[in-house]
PDB file of C-alpha atoms in Angstrom:
ATOM      1  CA  ALA A   1       0.000   0.000   0.000  1.00 77.00           C
ATOM      2  CA  GLN A   2       1.102   3.527  -0.691  1.00 84.00           C
ATOM      3  CA  SER A   3       0.180   6.892   0.730  1.00 89.00           C
ATOM      4  CA  VAL A   4       1.256  10.489   0.426  1.00 94.00           C
ATOM      5  CA  THR A   5       1.021  13.270   2.974  1.00 95.00           C
ATOM      6  CA  GLN A   6       1.450  16.879   2.020  1.00 95.00           C
ATOM      7  CA  LEU A   7       1.984  19.119   5.006  1.00 92.00           C
ATOM      8  CA  GLY A   8       0.029  22.325   4.693  1.00 91.00           C
ATOM      9  CA  SER A   9      -2.988  22.629   2.459  1.00 92.00           C
ATOM     10  CA  HIS A  10      -2.159  26.295   1.830  1.00 94.00           C
ATOM     11  CA  VAL A  11       1.144  28.090   1.534  1.00 96.00           C
ATOM     12  CA  SER A  12       1.541  31.827   1.099  1.00 97.00           C
ATOM     13  CA  VAL A  13       4.830  33.254  -0.128  1.00 97.00           C
ATOM     14  CA  SER A  14       6.004  36.637  -1.271  1.00 97.00           C
ATOM     15  CA  GLU A  15       7.152  37.114  -4.816  1.00 97.00           C
ATOM     16  CA  GLY A  16      10.874  36.403  -4.935  1.00 97.00           C
ATOM     17  CA  ALA A  17      10.868  34.319  -1.770  1.00 97.00           C
ATOM     18  CA  LEU A  18      11.664  30.639  -1.409  1.00 97.00           C
ATOM     19  CA  VAL A  19       8.885  28.172  -2.121  1.00 97.00           C
ATOM     20  CA  LEU A  20       8.962  24.986  -0.041  1.00 97.00           C
ATOM     21  CA  LEU A  21       6.248  22.365  -0.341  1.00 98.00           C
ATOM     22  CA  ARG A  22       6.532  19.308   1.862  1.00 97.00           C
ATOM     23  CA  CYS A  23       5.729  15.773   0.835  1.00 97.00           C
ATOM     24  CA  ASN A  24       6.172  12.556   2.777  1.00 97.00           C
ATOM     25  CA  TYR A  25       5.320   9.176   1.395  1.00 95.00           C
ATOM     26  CA  SER A  26       4.788   5.632   2.506  1.00 91.00           C
ATOM     27  CA  SER A  27       5.530   2.756   0.181  1.00 85.00           C
ATOM     28  CA  SER A  28       6.262  -0.932   0.600  1.00 80.00           C
ATOM     29  CA  VAL A  29       8.263  -0.974  -2.625  1.00 81.00           C
ATOM     30  CA  PRO A  30      10.879   1.397  -4.038  1.00 83.00           C
ATOM     31  CA  PRO A  31       8.859   4.482  -4.894  1.00 89.00           C
ATOM     32  CA  TYR A  32       8.532   6.495  -8.011  1.00 91.00           C
ATOM     33  CA  LEU A  33       7.704  10.049  -6.941  1.00 94.00           C
ATOM     34  CA  PHE A  34       6.163  12.924  -8.829  1.00 94.00           C
ATOM     35  CA  TRP A  35       5.139  16.510  -8.419  1.00 97.00           C
ATOM     36  CA  TYR A  36       2.303  17.846 -10.522  1.00 95.00           C
ATOM     37  CA  VAL A  37       0.886  21.364 -10.803  1.00 96.00           C
ATOM     38  CA  GLN A  38      -2.746  22.168 -11.478  1.00 92.00           C
ATOM     39  CA  TYR A  39      -4.079  25.537 -12.561  1.00 90.00           C
ATOM     40  CA  PRO A  40      -7.777  26.328 -12.028  1.00 84.00           C
ATOM     41  CA  ASN A  41     -10.124  24.169 -14.068  1.00 79.00           C
ATOM     42  CA  GLN A  42      -7.276  22.404 -15.779  1.00 83.00           C
ATOM     43  CA  GLY A  43      -5.662  19.004 -15.689  1.00 84.00           C
ATOM     44  CA  LEU A  44      -2.326  18.218 -14.137  1.00 89.00           C
ATOM     45  CA  GLN A  45       1.044  19.099 -15.565  1.00 92.00           C
ATOM     46  CA  LEU A  46       4.153  17.173 -14.582  1.00 91.00           C
ATOM     47  CA  LEU A  47       6.770  19.315 -12.838  1.00 95.00           C
ATOM     48  CA  LEU A  48       9.340  16.631 -12.138  1.00 95.00           C
ATOM     49  CA  LYS A  49       9.791  13.008 -11.238  1.00 93.00           C
ATOM     50  CA  TYR A  50      12.126  10.685  -9.389  1.00 93.00           C
ATOM     51  CA  THR A  51      12.462   7.070 -10.422  1.00 89.00           C
ATOM     52  CA  THR A  52      16.074   6.010  -9.898  1.00 87.00           C
ATOM     53  CA  GLY A  53      19.516   7.565  -9.876  1.00 89.00           C
ATOM     54  CA  ALA A  54      20.277  11.093  -8.738  1.00 92.00           C
ATOM     55  CA  THR A  55      18.178  12.015  -5.731  1.00 93.00           C
ATOM     56  CA  LEU A  56      18.052  15.717  -6.564  1.00 96.00           C
ATOM     57  CA  VAL A  57      15.836  16.171  -9.561  1.00 96.00           C
ATOM     58  CA  LYS A  58      15.229  19.340 -11.487  1.00 96.00           C
ATOM     59  CA  GLY A  59      11.984  20.085 -13.210  1.00 95.00           C
ATOM     60  CA  ILE A  60      10.302  22.763 -15.222  1.00 94.00           C
ATOM     61  CA  ASN A  61       9.780  26.367 -14.194  1.00 94.00           C
ATOM     62  CA  GLY A  62      12.774  26.362 -11.847  1.00 96.00           C
ATOM     63  CA  PHE A  63      11.426  23.744  -9.457  1.00 97.00           C
ATOM     64  CA  GLU A  64      13.472  20.961  -7.946  1.00 97.00           C
ATOM     65  CA  ALA A  65      12.918  18.195  -5.421  1.00 98.00           C
ATOM     66  CA  GLU A  66      15.134  15.910  -3.405  1.00 97.00           C
ATOM     67  CA  PHE A  67      14.356  12.296  -2.651  1.00 96.00           C
ATOM     68  CA  LYS A  68      15.425  11.417   0.879  1.00 96.00           C
ATOM     69  CA  LYS A  69      14.851   7.759   1.558  1.00 93.00           C
ATOM     70  CA  SER A  70      15.808   7.981   5.230  1.00 94.00           C
ATOM     71  CA  GLU A  71      13.177  10.653   5.767  1.00 95.00           C
ATOM     72  CA  THR A  72      10.671   9.214   3.260  1.00 95.00           C
ATOM     73  CA  SER A  73      10.374  12.699   1.866  1.00 96.00           C
ATOM     74  CA  PHE A  74      10.271  14.375  -1.520  1.00 97.00           C
ATOM     75  CA  HIS A  75       9.983  18.097  -0.794  1.00 98.00           C
ATOM     76  CA  LEU A  76       9.564  20.545  -3.651  1.00 98.00           C
ATOM     77  CA  THR A  77      11.441  23.843  -3.729  1.00 98.00           C
ATOM     78  CA  LYS A  78      11.917  26.885  -5.895  1.00 98.00           C
ATOM     79  CA  PRO A  79      14.421  29.566  -4.899  1.00 97.00           C
ATOM     80  CA  SER A  80      12.379  32.542  -6.037  1.00 97.00           C
ATOM     81  CA  ALA A  81       8.610  32.560  -6.361  1.00 97.00           C
ATOM     82  CA  HIS A  82       6.907  34.157  -9.319  1.00 96.00           C
ATOM     83  CA  MET A  83       3.318  35.268  -9.550  1.00 96.00           C
ATOM     84  CA  SER A  84       2.711  32.586 -12.151  1.00 95.00           C
ATOM     85  CA  ASP A  85       3.567  29.925  -9.565  1.00 96.00           C
ATOM     86  CA  ALA A  86       0.202  30.428  -7.880  1.00 96.00           C
ATOM     87  CA  ALA A  87      -1.522  27.086  -8.346  1.00 96.00           C
ATOM     88  CA  GLU A  88      -2.299  23.783  -6.669  1.00 94.00           C
ATOM     89  CA  TYR A  89       0.568  21.334  -6.306  1.00 96.00           C
ATOM     90  CA  PHE A  90       0.216  17.595  -5.884  1.00 95.00           C
ATOM     91  CA  CYS A  91       2.781  15.076  -4.789  1.00 96.00           C
ATOM     92  CA  ALA A  92       2.186  11.528  -6.011  1.00 94.00           C
ATOM     93  CA  VAL A  93       3.715   8.106  -5.599  1.00 92.00           C
ATOM     94  CA  THR A  94       3.632   4.852  -7.464  1.00 87.00           C
ATOM     95  CA  GLY A  95       5.822   1.805  -7.665  1.00 79.00           C
ATOM     96  CA  LEU A  96       7.032  -0.720 -10.151  1.00 69.00           C
ATOM     97  CA  ALA A  97       4.280  -3.149  -9.249  1.00 68.00           C
ATOM     98  CA  ALA A  98       1.555  -0.531  -9.094  1.00 66.00           C
ATOM     99  CA  GLY A  99       0.997  -0.464 -12.830  1.00 67.00           C
ATOM    100  CA  ASN A 100       1.080   3.310 -13.226  1.00 70.00           C
ATOM    101  CA  LYS A 101      -1.604   3.784 -10.584  1.00 82.00           C
ATOM    102  CA  LEU A 102      -0.728   7.031  -8.891  1.00 88.00           C
ATOM    103  CA  THR A 103      -1.622   7.819  -5.298  1.00 90.00           C
ATOM    104  CA  PHE A 104      -1.916  11.542  -4.736  1.00 92.00           C
ATOM    105  CA  GLY A 105      -1.384  13.676  -1.701  1.00 93.00           C
ATOM    106  CA  GLY A 106      -4.053  16.103  -0.605  1.00 92.00           C
ATOM    107  CA  GLY A 107      -2.535  18.995  -2.504  1.00 94.00           C
ATOM    108  CA  THR A 108      -1.052  22.323  -1.462  1.00 96.00           C
ATOM    109  CA  ARG A 109      -2.418  25.563  -2.782  1.00 95.00           C
ATOM    110  CA  VAL A 110       0.254  28.209  -3.279  1.00 97.00           C
ATOM    111  CA  LEU A 111      -0.584  31.886  -3.057  1.00 97.00           C
ATOM    112  CA  VAL A 112       2.046  34.352  -4.210  1.00 97.00           C
ATOM    113  CA  LYS A 113       1.869  37.843  -2.774  1.00 96.00           C
ATOM    114  CA  PRO A 114       3.289  40.775  -4.716  1.00 94.00           C
TER     115      PRO A 114
ATOM    116  CA  GLY B   1       4.459  16.472 -27.028  1.00 71.00           C
ATOM    117  CA  ALA B   2       1.812  13.883 -26.304  1.00 81.00           C
ATOM    118  CA  VAL B   3      -1.622  15.255 -25.558  1.00 88.00           C
ATOM    119  CA  VAL B   4      -4.644  13.792 -23.856  1.00 93.00           C
ATOM    120  CA  SER B   5      -7.846  15.490 -24.896  1.00 94.00           C
ATOM    121  CA  GLN B   6     -11.063  15.442 -22.907  1.00 95.00           C
ATOM    122  CA  HIS B   7     -14.502  16.414 -24.090  1.00 96.00           C
ATOM    123  CA  PRO B   8     -16.618  18.131 -22.981  1.00 96.00           C
ATOM    124  CA  SER B   9     -14.805  20.544 -20.700  1.00 94.00           C
ATOM    125  CA  TRP B  10     -18.030  21.543 -19.023  1.00 95.00           C
ATOM    126  CA  VAL B  11     -21.374  19.813 -18.906  1.00 96.00           C
ATOM    127  CA  ILE B  12     -24.563  20.575 -17.058  1.00 97.00           C
ATOM    128  CA  CYS B  13     -27.305  17.996 -16.957  1.00 96.00           C
ATOM    129  CA  LYS B  14     -30.545  17.292 -15.210  1.00 96.00           C
ATOM    130  CA  SER B  15     -30.793  14.755 -12.432  1.00 97.00           C
ATOM    131  CA  GLY B  16     -31.576  11.298 -13.763  1.00 96.00           C
ATOM    132  CA  THR B  17     -29.939  11.735 -17.144  1.00 97.00           C
ATOM    133  CA  SER B  18     -26.708  10.154 -18.346  1.00 97.00           C
ATOM    134  CA  VAL B  19     -23.586  11.979 -19.400  1.00 97.00           C
ATOM    135  CA  LYS B  20     -20.683  10.708 -21.488  1.00 97.00           C
ATOM    136  CA  ILE B  21     -17.163  12.080 -21.194  1.00 97.00           C
ATOM    137  CA  GLU B  22     -14.555  11.247 -23.812  1.00 97.00           C
ATOM    138  CA  CYS B  23     -10.827  10.907 -23.311  1.00 96.00           C
ATOM    139  CA  ARG B  24      -8.629  10.723 -26.383  1.00 95.00           C
ATOM    140  CA  SER B  25      -4.910  10.201 -26.746  1.00 93.00           C
ATOM    141  CA  LEU B  26      -3.559  12.315 -29.581  1.00 91.00           C
ATOM    142  CA  ASP B  27      -0.508  11.139 -31.508  1.00 87.00           C
ATOM    143  CA  PHE B  28       0.009   8.074 -29.369  1.00 88.00           C
ATOM    144  CA  GLN B  29      -1.723   4.852 -28.471  1.00 89.00           C
ATOM    145  CA  ALA B  30      -2.900   4.222 -24.958  1.00 88.00           C
ATOM    146  CA  THR B  31      -3.695   0.665 -23.980  1.00 87.00           C
ATOM    147  CA  THR B  32      -4.441   1.872 -20.490  1.00 89.00           C
ATOM    148  CA  MET B  33      -6.123   5.038 -19.330  1.00 93.00           C
ATOM    149  CA  PHE B  34      -7.026   6.139 -15.837  1.00 93.00           C
ATOM    150  CA  TRP B  35     -10.106   8.007 -14.659  1.00 96.00           C
ATOM    151  CA  TYR B  36      -9.882  10.267 -11.625  1.00 95.00           C
ATOM    152  CA  ARG B  37     -12.461  12.250  -9.742  1.00 95.00           C
ATOM    153  CA  GLN B  38     -11.701  15.481  -7.932  1.00 90.00           C
ATOM    154  CA  PHE B  39     -14.068  17.233  -5.575  1.00 87.00           C
ATOM    155  CA  PRO B  40     -13.624  20.975  -4.964  1.00 83.00           C
ATOM    156  CA  LYS B  41     -10.463  21.789  -3.040  1.00 79.00           C
ATOM    157  CA  GLN B  42      -9.595  18.116  -2.738  1.00 84.00           C
ATOM    158  CA  SER B  43      -7.132  15.729  -4.242  1.00 87.00           C
ATOM    159  CA  LEU B  44      -7.608  13.311  -7.105  1.00 89.00           C
ATOM    160  CA  MET B  45      -9.107   9.939  -6.365  1.00 92.00           C
ATOM    161  CA  LEU B  46      -8.580   7.108  -8.803  1.00 93.00           C
ATOM    162  CA  MET B  47     -11.913   5.713  -9.940  1.00 95.00           C
ATOM    163  CA  ALA B  48     -10.923   3.070 -12.427  1.00 95.00           C
ATOM    164  CA  THR B  49      -8.344   1.781 -14.836  1.00 93.00           C
ATOM    165  CA  SER B  50      -9.577   1.577 -18.395  1.00 91.00           C
ATOM    166  CA  ASN B  51      -8.098  -1.258 -20.443  1.00 88.00           C
ATOM    167  CA  GLU B  52      -8.363  -1.351 -24.218  1.00 88.00           C
ATOM    168  CA  GLY B  53     -10.401  -4.303 -25.373  1.00 86.00           C
ATOM    169  CA  SER B  54     -11.304  -5.548 -21.913  1.00 88.00           C
ATOM    170  CA  LYS B  55     -13.265  -4.597 -18.854  1.00 90.00           C
ATOM    171  CA  ALA B  56     -12.247  -1.699 -16.719  1.00 93.00           C
ATOM    172  CA  THR B  57     -10.838  -2.272 -13.261  1.00 93.00           C
ATOM    173  CA  TYR B  58     -12.680  -0.265 -10.641  1.00 95.00           C
ATOM    174  CA  GLU B  59     -11.317   0.933  -7.337  1.00 93.00           C
ATOM    175  CA  GLN B  60     -12.978  -0.083  -4.147  1.00 93.00           C
ATOM    176  CA  GLY B  61     -16.137   1.846  -3.486  1.00 93.00           C
ATOM    177  CA  VAL B  62     -16.705   2.940  -7.072  1.00 95.00           C
ATOM    178  CA  GLU B  63     -19.989   1.711  -8.538  1.00 94.00           C
ATOM    179  CA  LYS B  64     -19.248   0.085 -11.873  1.00 93.00           C
ATOM    180  CA  ASP B  65     -22.886   0.231 -12.938  1.00 95.00           C
ATOM    181  CA  LYS B  66     -22.961   3.944 -12.203  1.00 96.00           C
ATOM    182  CA  PHE B  67     -19.727   4.852 -13.913  1.00 97.00           C
ATOM    183  CA  LEU B  68     -19.537   2.921 -17.165  1.00 96.00           C
ATOM    184  CA  ILE B  69     -16.151   2.843 -18.833  1.00 95.00           C
ATOM    185  CA  ASN B  70     -15.552   1.769 -22.392  1.00 92.00           C
ATOM    186  CA  HIS B  71     -12.131   1.594 -24.025  1.00 91.00           C
ATOM    187  CA  ALA B  72     -12.991   0.454 -27.505  1.00 84.00           C
ATOM    188  CA  SER B  73      -9.878   1.675 -29.286  1.00 90.00           C
ATOM    189  CA  LEU B  74      -6.268   2.480 -28.532  1.00 91.00           C
ATOM    190  CA  THR B  75      -6.996   6.201 -28.570  1.00 93.00           C
ATOM    191  CA  LEU B  76     -10.384   6.541 -26.924  1.00 95.00           C
ATOM    192  CA  SER B  77     -11.834   5.804 -23.511  1.00 95.00           C
ATOM    193  CA  THR B  78     -15.256   6.997 -22.424  1.00 96.00           C
ATOM    194  CA  LEU B  79     -16.778   7.464 -19.001  1.00 97.00           C
ATOM    195  CA  THR B  80     -20.553   7.498 -18.783  1.00 97.00           C
ATOM    196  CA  VAL B  81     -22.165   8.704 -15.601  1.00 97.00           C
ATOM    197  CA  THR B  82     -25.535   6.978 -15.596  1.00 97.00           C
ATOM    198  CA  SER B  83     -28.628   8.366 -13.904  1.00 96.00           C
ATOM    199  CA  ALA B  84     -26.632  11.280 -12.620  1.00 96.00           C
ATOM    200  CA  HIS B  85     -27.489  12.938  -9.336  1.00 96.00           C
ATOM    201  CA  PRO B  86     -26.243  16.152  -7.746  1.00 96.00           C
ATOM    202  CA  GLU B  87     -23.710  14.246  -5.647  1.00 95.00           C
ATOM    203  CA  ASP B  88     -22.055  13.115  -8.881  1.00 96.00           C
ATOM    204  CA  SER B  89     -21.145  16.720  -9.623  1.00 96.00           C
ATOM    205  CA  SER B  90     -17.390  16.785  -9.745  1.00 95.00           C
ATOM    206  CA  PHE B  91     -14.306  17.340 -11.870  1.00 93.00           C
ATOM    207  CA  TYR B  92     -13.417  14.204 -13.817  1.00 95.00           C
ATOM    208  CA  ILE B  93      -9.897  13.847 -15.175  1.00 94.00           C
ATOM    209  CA  CYS B  94      -8.447  11.136 -17.361  1.00 95.00           C
ATOM    210  CA  SER B  95      -4.817  10.259 -17.896  1.00 93.00           C
ATOM    211  CA  ALA B  96      -2.728   7.959 -20.016  1.00 91.00           C
ATOM    212  CA  SER B  97       0.786   6.621 -19.960  1.00 83.00           C
ATOM    213  CA  VAL B  98       2.852   7.913 -22.854  1.00 78.00           C
ATOM    214  CA  PRO B  99       5.399   5.290 -23.910  1.00 73.00           C
ATOM    215  CA  SER B 100       8.042   7.836 -24.820  1.00 70.00           C
ATOM    216  CA  SER B 101       7.819   9.704 -21.523  1.00 66.00           C
ATOM    217  CA  GLY B 102       9.477   7.108 -19.386  1.00 64.00           C
ATOM    218  CA  ALA B 103       8.451   4.910 -16.538  1.00 60.00           C
ATOM    219  CA  ASN B 104       5.151   5.617 -14.904  1.00 68.00           C
ATOM    220  CA  VAL B 105       4.756   9.128 -16.305  1.00 77.00           C
ATOM    221  CA  LEU B 106       1.142   9.989 -16.951  1.00 85.00           C
ATOM    222  CA  THR B 107      -0.206  12.714 -19.177  1.00 89.00           C
ATOM    223  CA  PHE B 108      -3.447  14.209 -17.953  1.00 91.00           C
ATOM    224  CA  GLY B 109      -6.389  15.611 -19.805  1.00 93.00           C
ATOM    225  CA  ALA B 110      -7.684  19.073 -18.977  1.00 92.00           C
ATOM    226  CA  GLY B 111     -10.622  17.625 -17.091  1.00 92.00           C
ATOM    227  CA  SER B 112     -14.379  17.695 -17.452  1.00 94.00           C
ATOM    228  CA  ARG B 113     -16.517  19.527 -14.950  1.00 94.00           C
ATOM    229  CA  LEU B 114     -19.904  17.920 -14.448  1.00 96.00           C
ATOM    230  CA  THR B 115     -22.724  19.772 -12.741  1.00 96.00           C
ATOM    231  CA  VAL B 116     -25.915  17.860 -12.087  1.00 96.00           C
ATOM    232  CA  LEU B 117     -28.954  19.991 -11.320  1.00 96.00           C
TER     233      LEU B 117
END
């Protein structure tokens, strides 16, 4: 069984400030981890993913995330927030045996203040 | 890149009627598609896995007779909400695995918002 916990359903940051979105997972098999972004009334867009190899992964729009097995975490960061980063962010997990079935976290809504 | 197209984007229907939502993979073949449901301000919940040429696999708690899934071709899966009621109002999103995108990467459609009056 797999599960994902995103700490904080809402995060407010100032434009130019660091964005940090927390994600912890539980998985009985080696996890594949993802971050997706969702804009209002739209589907999900992949920001980045971790499957194997380098634990620090870089994605689109300046985002990156680090897989920490010891902490079962996959936190998402961006050094400098932009107004266009205001959206809902979802962390998700799957595994080799899960057949592409993603389990999503509850989501974190990011508000960027000018 | 690969695109998953959903239609309609918005649909309003009367209680008791049925509504069909289409999910198409453009420029690639999808043997498997996934249907998710998202309530306002909540996360996505997997409803079912749609398999081309065979029956869909439903998640626990999802009524298969209520949410009919048909995956008749490698580029089209449909979700039909039968005898819809106001509690079925939700945002429905489909996704598909794109072979060229790597392991377990799903491409999502833009979603279909259903409102049942």
